[in-house]
CSV table of N, CA, C and O and ligand atoms in Angstrom, one decimal:
chain,number,residue,atom,x,y,z
A,177,MET,N,-89.2,-108.1,53.0
A,177,MET,CA,-88.1,-108.1,52.1
A,177,MET,C,-87.6,-106.7,51.8
A,177,MET,O,-88.4,-105.9,51.4
A,178,THR,N,-86.3,-106.5,51.9
A,178,THR,CA,-85.8,-105.2,51.6
A,178,THR,C,-85.2,-105.1,50.2
A,178,THR,O,-84.7,-106.1,49.7
A,179,ASN,N,-85.5,-104.1,49.7
A,179,ASN,CA,-85.0,-103.9,48.3
A,179,ASN,C,-84.3,-102.5,48.2
A,179,ASN,O,-84.5,-101.7,47.3
A,180,THR,N,-83.4,-102.3,49.1
A,180,THR,CA,-82.7,-101.0,49.1
A,180,THR,C,-81.4,-101.2,48.3
A,180,THR,O,-80.6,-102.1,48.5
A,181,GLN,N,-81.2,-100.3,47.5
A,181,GLN,CA,-80.0,-100.2,46.7
A,181,GLN,C,-79.2,-99.0,47.0
A,181,GLN,O,-79.7,-97.9,47.0
A,182,LEU,N,-78.0,-99.2,47.4
A,182,LEU,CA,-77.2,-98.0,47.7
A,182,LEU,C,-76.9,-97.2,46.5
A,182,LEU,O,-76.6,-97.7,45.4
A,183,PRO,N,-77.2,-95.9,46.7
A,183,PRO,CA,-76.9,-95.0,45.5
A,183,PRO,C,-75.4,-95.0,45.2
A,183,PRO,O,-74.6,-95.1,46.2
A,184,THR,N,-75.1,-94.9,44.0
A,184,THR,CA,-73.7,-94.9,43.6
A,184,THR,C,-73.1,-93.5,43.8
A,184,THR,O,-72.9,-92.8,42.8
A,185,GLU,N,-73.0,-93.2,45.0
A,185,GLU,CA,-72.5,-91.8,45.3
A,185,GLU,C,-71.0,-91.8,45.5
A,185,GLU,O,-70.4,-90.8,45.7
A,186,ALA,N,-70.4,-93.0,45.5
A,186,ALA,CA,-69.0,-93.0,45.7
A,186,ALA,C,-68.3,-92.3,44.6
A,186,ALA,O,-68.4,-92.5,43.4
A,187,GLN,N,-67.5,-91.3,45.0
A,187,GLN,CA,-66.9,-90.5,44.0
A,187,GLN,C,-65.6,-91.2,43.5
A,187,GLN,O,-65.0,-91.9,44.2
A,188,ARG,N,-65.4,-91.0,42.3
A,188,ARG,CA,-64.2,-91.7,41.6
A,188,ARG,C,-63.0,-90.8,41.7
A,188,ARG,O,-63.0,-89.6,41.4
A,189,PHE,N,-62.0,-91.4,42.1
A,189,PHE,CA,-60.7,-90.7,42.2
A,189,PHE,C,-59.7,-91.4,41.3
A,189,PHE,O,-59.7,-92.6,41.2
A,190,ILE,N,-58.8,-90.6,40.8
A,190,ILE,CA,-57.7,-91.2,40.0
A,190,ILE,C,-56.4,-90.7,40.6
A,190,ILE,O,-56.3,-89.7,41.2
A,191,LEU,N,-55.4,-91.5,40.3
A,191,LEU,CA,-54.1,-91.2,40.8
A,191,LEU,C,-53.3,-90.5,39.7
A,191,LEU,O,-53.3,-91.1,38.6
A,192,VAL,N,-52.8,-89.4,40.0
A,192,VAL,CA,-52.0,-88.7,39.0
A,192,VAL,C,-50.7,-88.3,39.5
A,192,VAL,O,-50.5,-88.2,40.7
A,193,CYS,N,-49.7,-88.1,38.6
A,193,CYS,CA,-48.4,-87.5,39.0
A,193,CYS,C,-48.6,-86.1,39.5
A,193,CYS,O,-49.3,-85.3,38.8
A,194,SER,N,-48.1,-85.8,40.7
A,194,SER,CA,-48.3,-84.4,41.2
A,194,SER,C,-47.6,-83.4,40.5
A,194,SER,O,-47.8,-82.2,40.6
A,195,ALA,N,-46.6,-83.8,39.6
A,195,ALA,CA,-45.8,-82.8,38.9
A,195,ALA,C,-46.4,-82.4,37.5
A,195,ALA,O,-46.6,-81.3,37.2
A,196,CYS,N,-46.8,-83.5,36.8
A,196,CYS,CA,-47.4,-83.2,35.4
A,196,CYS,C,-48.8,-83.5,35.3
A,196,CYS,O,-49.4,-83.3,34.2
A,197,HIS,N,-49.4,-84.1,36.3
A,197,HIS,CA,-50.8,-84.5,36.4
A,197,HIS,C,-51.2,-85.5,35.3
A,197,HIS,O,-52.4,-85.6,34.9
A,198,GLU,N,-50.2,-86.3,34.8
A,198,GLU,CA,-50.6,-87.4,34.0
A,198,GLU,C,-51.1,-88.5,34.9
A,198,GLU,O,-50.8,-88.6,36.1
A,199,LEU,N,-51.8,-89.4,34.3
A,199,LEU,CA,-52.3,-90.6,35.1
A,199,LEU,C,-51.1,-91.4,35.7
A,199,LEU,O,-50.1,-91.6,35.0
A,200,ALA,N,-51.2,-91.8,36.9
A,200,ALA,CA,-50.2,-92.6,37.6
A,200,ALA,C,-50.8,-93.9,37.9
A,200,ALA,O,-52.0,-94.1,38.0
A,201,ALA,N,-49.9,-94.9,38.1
A,201,ALA,CA,-50.3,-96.2,38.4
A,201,ALA,C,-49.6,-96.6,39.7
A,201,ALA,O,-48.5,-96.2,40.0
A,202,MET,N,-50.3,-97.5,40.5
A,202,MET,CA,-49.7,-98.0,41.7
A,202,MET,C,-48.8,-99.2,41.4
A,202,MET,O,-49.1,-100.3,41.8
A,203,LYS,N,-47.8,-98.9,40.7
A,203,LYS,CA,-46.8,-100.0,40.4
A,203,LYS,C,-45.5,-99.3,40.1
A,203,LYS,O,-45.4,-98.2,39.7
A,204,PRO,N,-44.4,-100.0,40.4
A,204,PRO,CA,-43.1,-99.4,40.2
A,204,PRO,C,-42.8,-99.2,38.7
A,204,PRO,O,-43.5,-99.8,37.8
A,205,PRO,N,-41.9,-98.3,38.4
A,205,PRO,CA,-41.6,-98.0,37.0
A,205,PRO,C,-41.1,-99.2,36.3
A,205,PRO,O,-40.5,-100.1,36.9
A,206,ARG,N,-41.4,-99.3,35.0
A,206,ARG,CA,-41.0,-100.4,34.1
A,206,ARG,C,-39.5,-100.5,34.1
A,206,ARG,O,-38.9,-101.6,34.1
A,207,GLU,N,-38.8,-99.4,34.0
A,207,GLU,CA,-37.4,-99.4,34.0
A,207,GLU,C,-36.9,-98.5,35.1
A,207,GLU,O,-37.4,-97.4,35.3
A,208,TRP,N,-35.9,-99.0,35.8
A,208,TRP,CA,-35.4,-98.2,37.0
A,208,TRP,C,-33.9,-98.6,37.1
A,208,TRP,O,-33.5,-99.7,37.1
A,209,THR,N,-33.1,-97.5,37.3
A,209,THR,CA,-31.7,-97.8,37.5
A,209,THR,C,-31.4,-97.9,39.0
A,209,THR,O,-31.7,-96.9,39.8
A,210,PRO,N,-30.8,-99.0,39.5
A,210,PRO,CA,-30.6,-99.1,40.9
A,210,PRO,C,-29.8,-98.0,41.5
A,210,PRO,O,-29.9,-97.7,42.7
A,211,ALA,N,-28.9,-97.4,40.7
A,211,ALA,CA,-28.1,-96.3,41.2
A,211,ALA,C,-29.0,-95.1,41.7
A,211,ALA,O,-28.5,-94.3,42.5
A,212,TRP,N,-30.2,-95.1,41.3
A,212,TRP,CA,-31.1,-94.0,41.7
A,212,TRP,C,-31.8,-94.3,43.1
A,212,TRP,O,-32.5,-93.5,43.6
A,213,GLY,N,-31.4,-95.5,43.6
A,213,GLY,CA,-32.0,-95.9,44.9
A,213,GLY,C,-33.1,-96.9,44.7
A,213,GLY,O,-33.3,-97.5,43.6
A,214,SER,N,-33.9,-97.2,45.7
A,214,SER,CA,-34.9,-98.2,45.6
A,214,SER,C,-36.0,-97.6,44.7
A,214,SER,O,-36.3,-96.4,44.8
A,215,PRO,N,-36.6,-98.4,43.9
A,215,PRO,CA,-37.7,-97.9,43.0
A,215,PRO,C,-38.9,-97.4,43.7
A,215,PRO,O,-39.3,-98.0,44.7
A,216,PRO,N,-39.5,-96.4,43.3
A,216,PRO,CA,-40.7,-95.8,43.9
A,216,PRO,C,-41.9,-96.8,43.6
A,216,PRO,O,-41.9,-97.5,42.7
A,217,PRO,N,-42.8,-96.8,44.5
A,217,PRO,CA,-44.0,-97.7,44.3
A,217,PRO,C,-45.0,-97.2,43.3
A,217,PRO,O,-45.9,-97.9,43.0
A,218,HIS,N,-44.7,-96.0,42.7
A,218,HIS,CA,-45.7,-95.5,41.7
A,218,HIS,C,-44.9,-95.2,40.4
A,218,HIS,O,-43.7,-94.9,40.4
A,219,SER,N,-45.6,-95.1,39.4
A,219,SER,CA,-45.1,-94.7,38.1
A,219,SER,C,-46.1,-94.0,37.3
A,219,SER,O,-47.3,-94.1,37.6
A,220,HIS,N,-45.7,-93.4,36.2
A,220,HIS,CA,-46.7,-93.0,35.2
A,220,HIS,C,-47.5,-94.2,34.6
A,220,HIS,O,-47.0,-95.3,34.7
A,221,TRP,N,-48.6,-93.9,34.1
A,221,TRP,CA,-49.5,-95.0,33.6
A,221,TRP,C,-48.8,-95.8,32.6
A,221,TRP,O,-49.0,-97.0,32.5
A,222,ASP,N,-47.9,-95.2,31.8
A,222,ASP,CA,-47.2,-95.9,30.7
A,222,ASP,C,-45.9,-96.6,31.2
A,222,ASP,O,-45.2,-97.2,30.4
A,223,GLY,N,-45.7,-96.6,32.6
A,223,GLY,CA,-44.5,-97.3,33.1
A,223,GLY,C,-43.3,-96.5,33.3
A,223,GLY,O,-42.3,-96.9,33.9
A,224,GLU,N,-43.4,-95.2,32.8
A,224,GLU,CA,-42.3,-94.3,33.1
A,224,GLU,C,-42.3,-93.8,34.5
A,224,GLU,O,-43.4,-93.7,35.1
A,225,PRO,N,-41.1,-93.6,35.1
A,225,PRO,CA,-41.1,-93.1,36.5
A,225,PRO,C,-41.8,-91.7,36.6
A,225,PRO,O,-41.8,-91.0,35.6
A,226,LEU,N,-42.4,-91.5,37.7
A,226,LEU,CA,-43.0,-90.2,37.9
A,226,LEU,C,-41.9,-89.1,37.7
A,226,LEU,O,-40.7,-89.3,37.9
A,227,CYS,N,-42.4,-87.9,37.4
A,227,CYS,CA,-41.5,-86.8,37.1
A,227,CYS,C,-40.5,-86.6,38.3
A,227,CYS,O,-41.0,-86.7,39.5
A,228,ALA,N,-39.3,-86.2,38.0
A,228,ALA,CA,-38.4,-85.9,39.1
A,228,ALA,C,-38.6,-84.5,39.6
A,228,ALA,O,-38.8,-83.6,38.8
A,229,VAL,N,-38.7,-84.4,40.9
A,229,VAL,CA,-38.9,-83.0,41.5
A,229,VAL,C,-37.8,-82.8,42.5
A,229,VAL,O,-37.3,-83.7,43.1
A,230,MET,N,-37.4,-81.5,42.6
A,230,MET,CA,-36.3,-81.2,43.6
A,230,MET,C,-36.9,-81.2,45.0
A,230,MET,O,-37.9,-80.5,45.3
A,231,THR,N,-36.2,-81.9,45.9
A,231,THR,CA,-36.6,-81.9,47.3
A,231,THR,C,-35.4,-81.5,48.1
A,231,THR,O,-34.3,-81.3,47.6
A,232,ARG,N,-35.6,-81.4,49.4
A,232,ARG,CA,-34.4,-81.1,50.3
A,232,ARG,C,-33.3,-82.2,50.2
A,232,ARG,O,-32.2,-81.9,50.5
A,233,THR,N,-33.7,-83.4,49.8
A,233,THR,CA,-32.7,-84.5,49.7
A,233,THR,C,-32.3,-84.7,48.2
A,233,THR,O,-31.8,-85.8,47.9
A,234,GLY,N,-32.6,-83.7,47.3
A,234,GLY,CA,-32.2,-83.9,46.0
A,234,GLY,C,-33.4,-84.3,45.1
A,234,GLY,O,-34.5,-84.2,45.5
A,235,TYR,N,-33.1,-84.7,43.9
A,235,TYR,CA,-34.2,-85.0,43.0
A,235,TYR,C,-34.8,-86.4,43.4
A,235,TYR,O,-34.1,-87.3,43.6
A,236,ARG,N,-36.1,-86.4,43.4
A,236,ARG,CA,-36.8,-87.6,43.7
A,236,ARG,C,-38.0,-87.7,42.8
A,236,ARG,O,-38.5,-86.7,42.3
A,237,SER,N,-38.6,-88.9,42.7
A,237,SER,CA,-39.8,-89.0,41.9
A,237,SER,C,-40.9,-88.3,42.6
A,237,SER,O,-41.0,-88.3,43.9
A,238,ALA,N,-41.7,-87.6,41.8
A,238,ALA,CA,-42.9,-86.9,42.4
A,238,ALA,C,-43.8,-87.8,43.1
A,238,ALA,O,-43.9,-89.0,42.7
A,239,GLU,N,-44.5,-87.3,44.1
A,239,GLU,CA,-45.5,-88.2,44.8
A,239,GLU,C,-46.8,-88.1,43.9
A,239,GLU,O,-47.1,-87.1,43.4
A,240,PRO,N,-47.4,-89.3,43.8
A,240,PRO,CA,-48.7,-89.3,43.1
A,240,PRO,C,-49.8,-88.6,44.0
A,240,PRO,O,-49.6,-88.5,45.2
A,241,MET,N,-50.8,-88.2,43.5
A,241,MET,CA,-51.9,-87.6,44.3
A,241,MET,C,-53.2,-88.0,43.7
A,241,MET,O,-53.4,-88.3,42.5
A,242,LEU,N,-54.2,-88.1,44.6
A,242,LEU,CA,-55.6,-88.5,44.1
A,242,LEU,C,-56.3,-87.2,43.7
A,242,LEU,O,-56.3,-86.3,44.4
A,243,VAL,N,-56.9,-87.3,42.6
A,243,VAL,CA,-57.8,-86.2,42.2
A,243,VAL,C,-59.2,-86.8,41.8
A,243,VAL,O,-59.3,-87.9,41.4
A,244,GLU,N,-60.2,-86.0,42.0
A,244,GLU,CA,-61.5,-86.4,41.7
A,244,GLU,C,-61.7,-86.3,40.2
A,244,GLU,O,-61.3,-85.4,39.5
A,245,THR,N,-62.4,-87.3,39.7
A,245,THR,CA,-62.7,-87.3,38.2
A,245,THR,C,-63.9,-86.5,37.9
A,245,THR,O,-64.8,-86.4,38.8
B,474,LIG,ZN1,-45.2,-86.8,35.8
């Protein structure tokens, strides 16, 4: 009989807004104006859109990024 237990070495990562480093969620923003285009798949944890950042194509929601806890 084997009694091997995998060590819990899996590191925990959290999703944060790459602009302000607040917690981000894998869900669209709670409020979104269609005039801004299609809603991004991520939002701040509280439902606010991720921070707007200037890109070559204009202002867009910041990309979320994974950080180690
Ligand atoms: Zn942000």
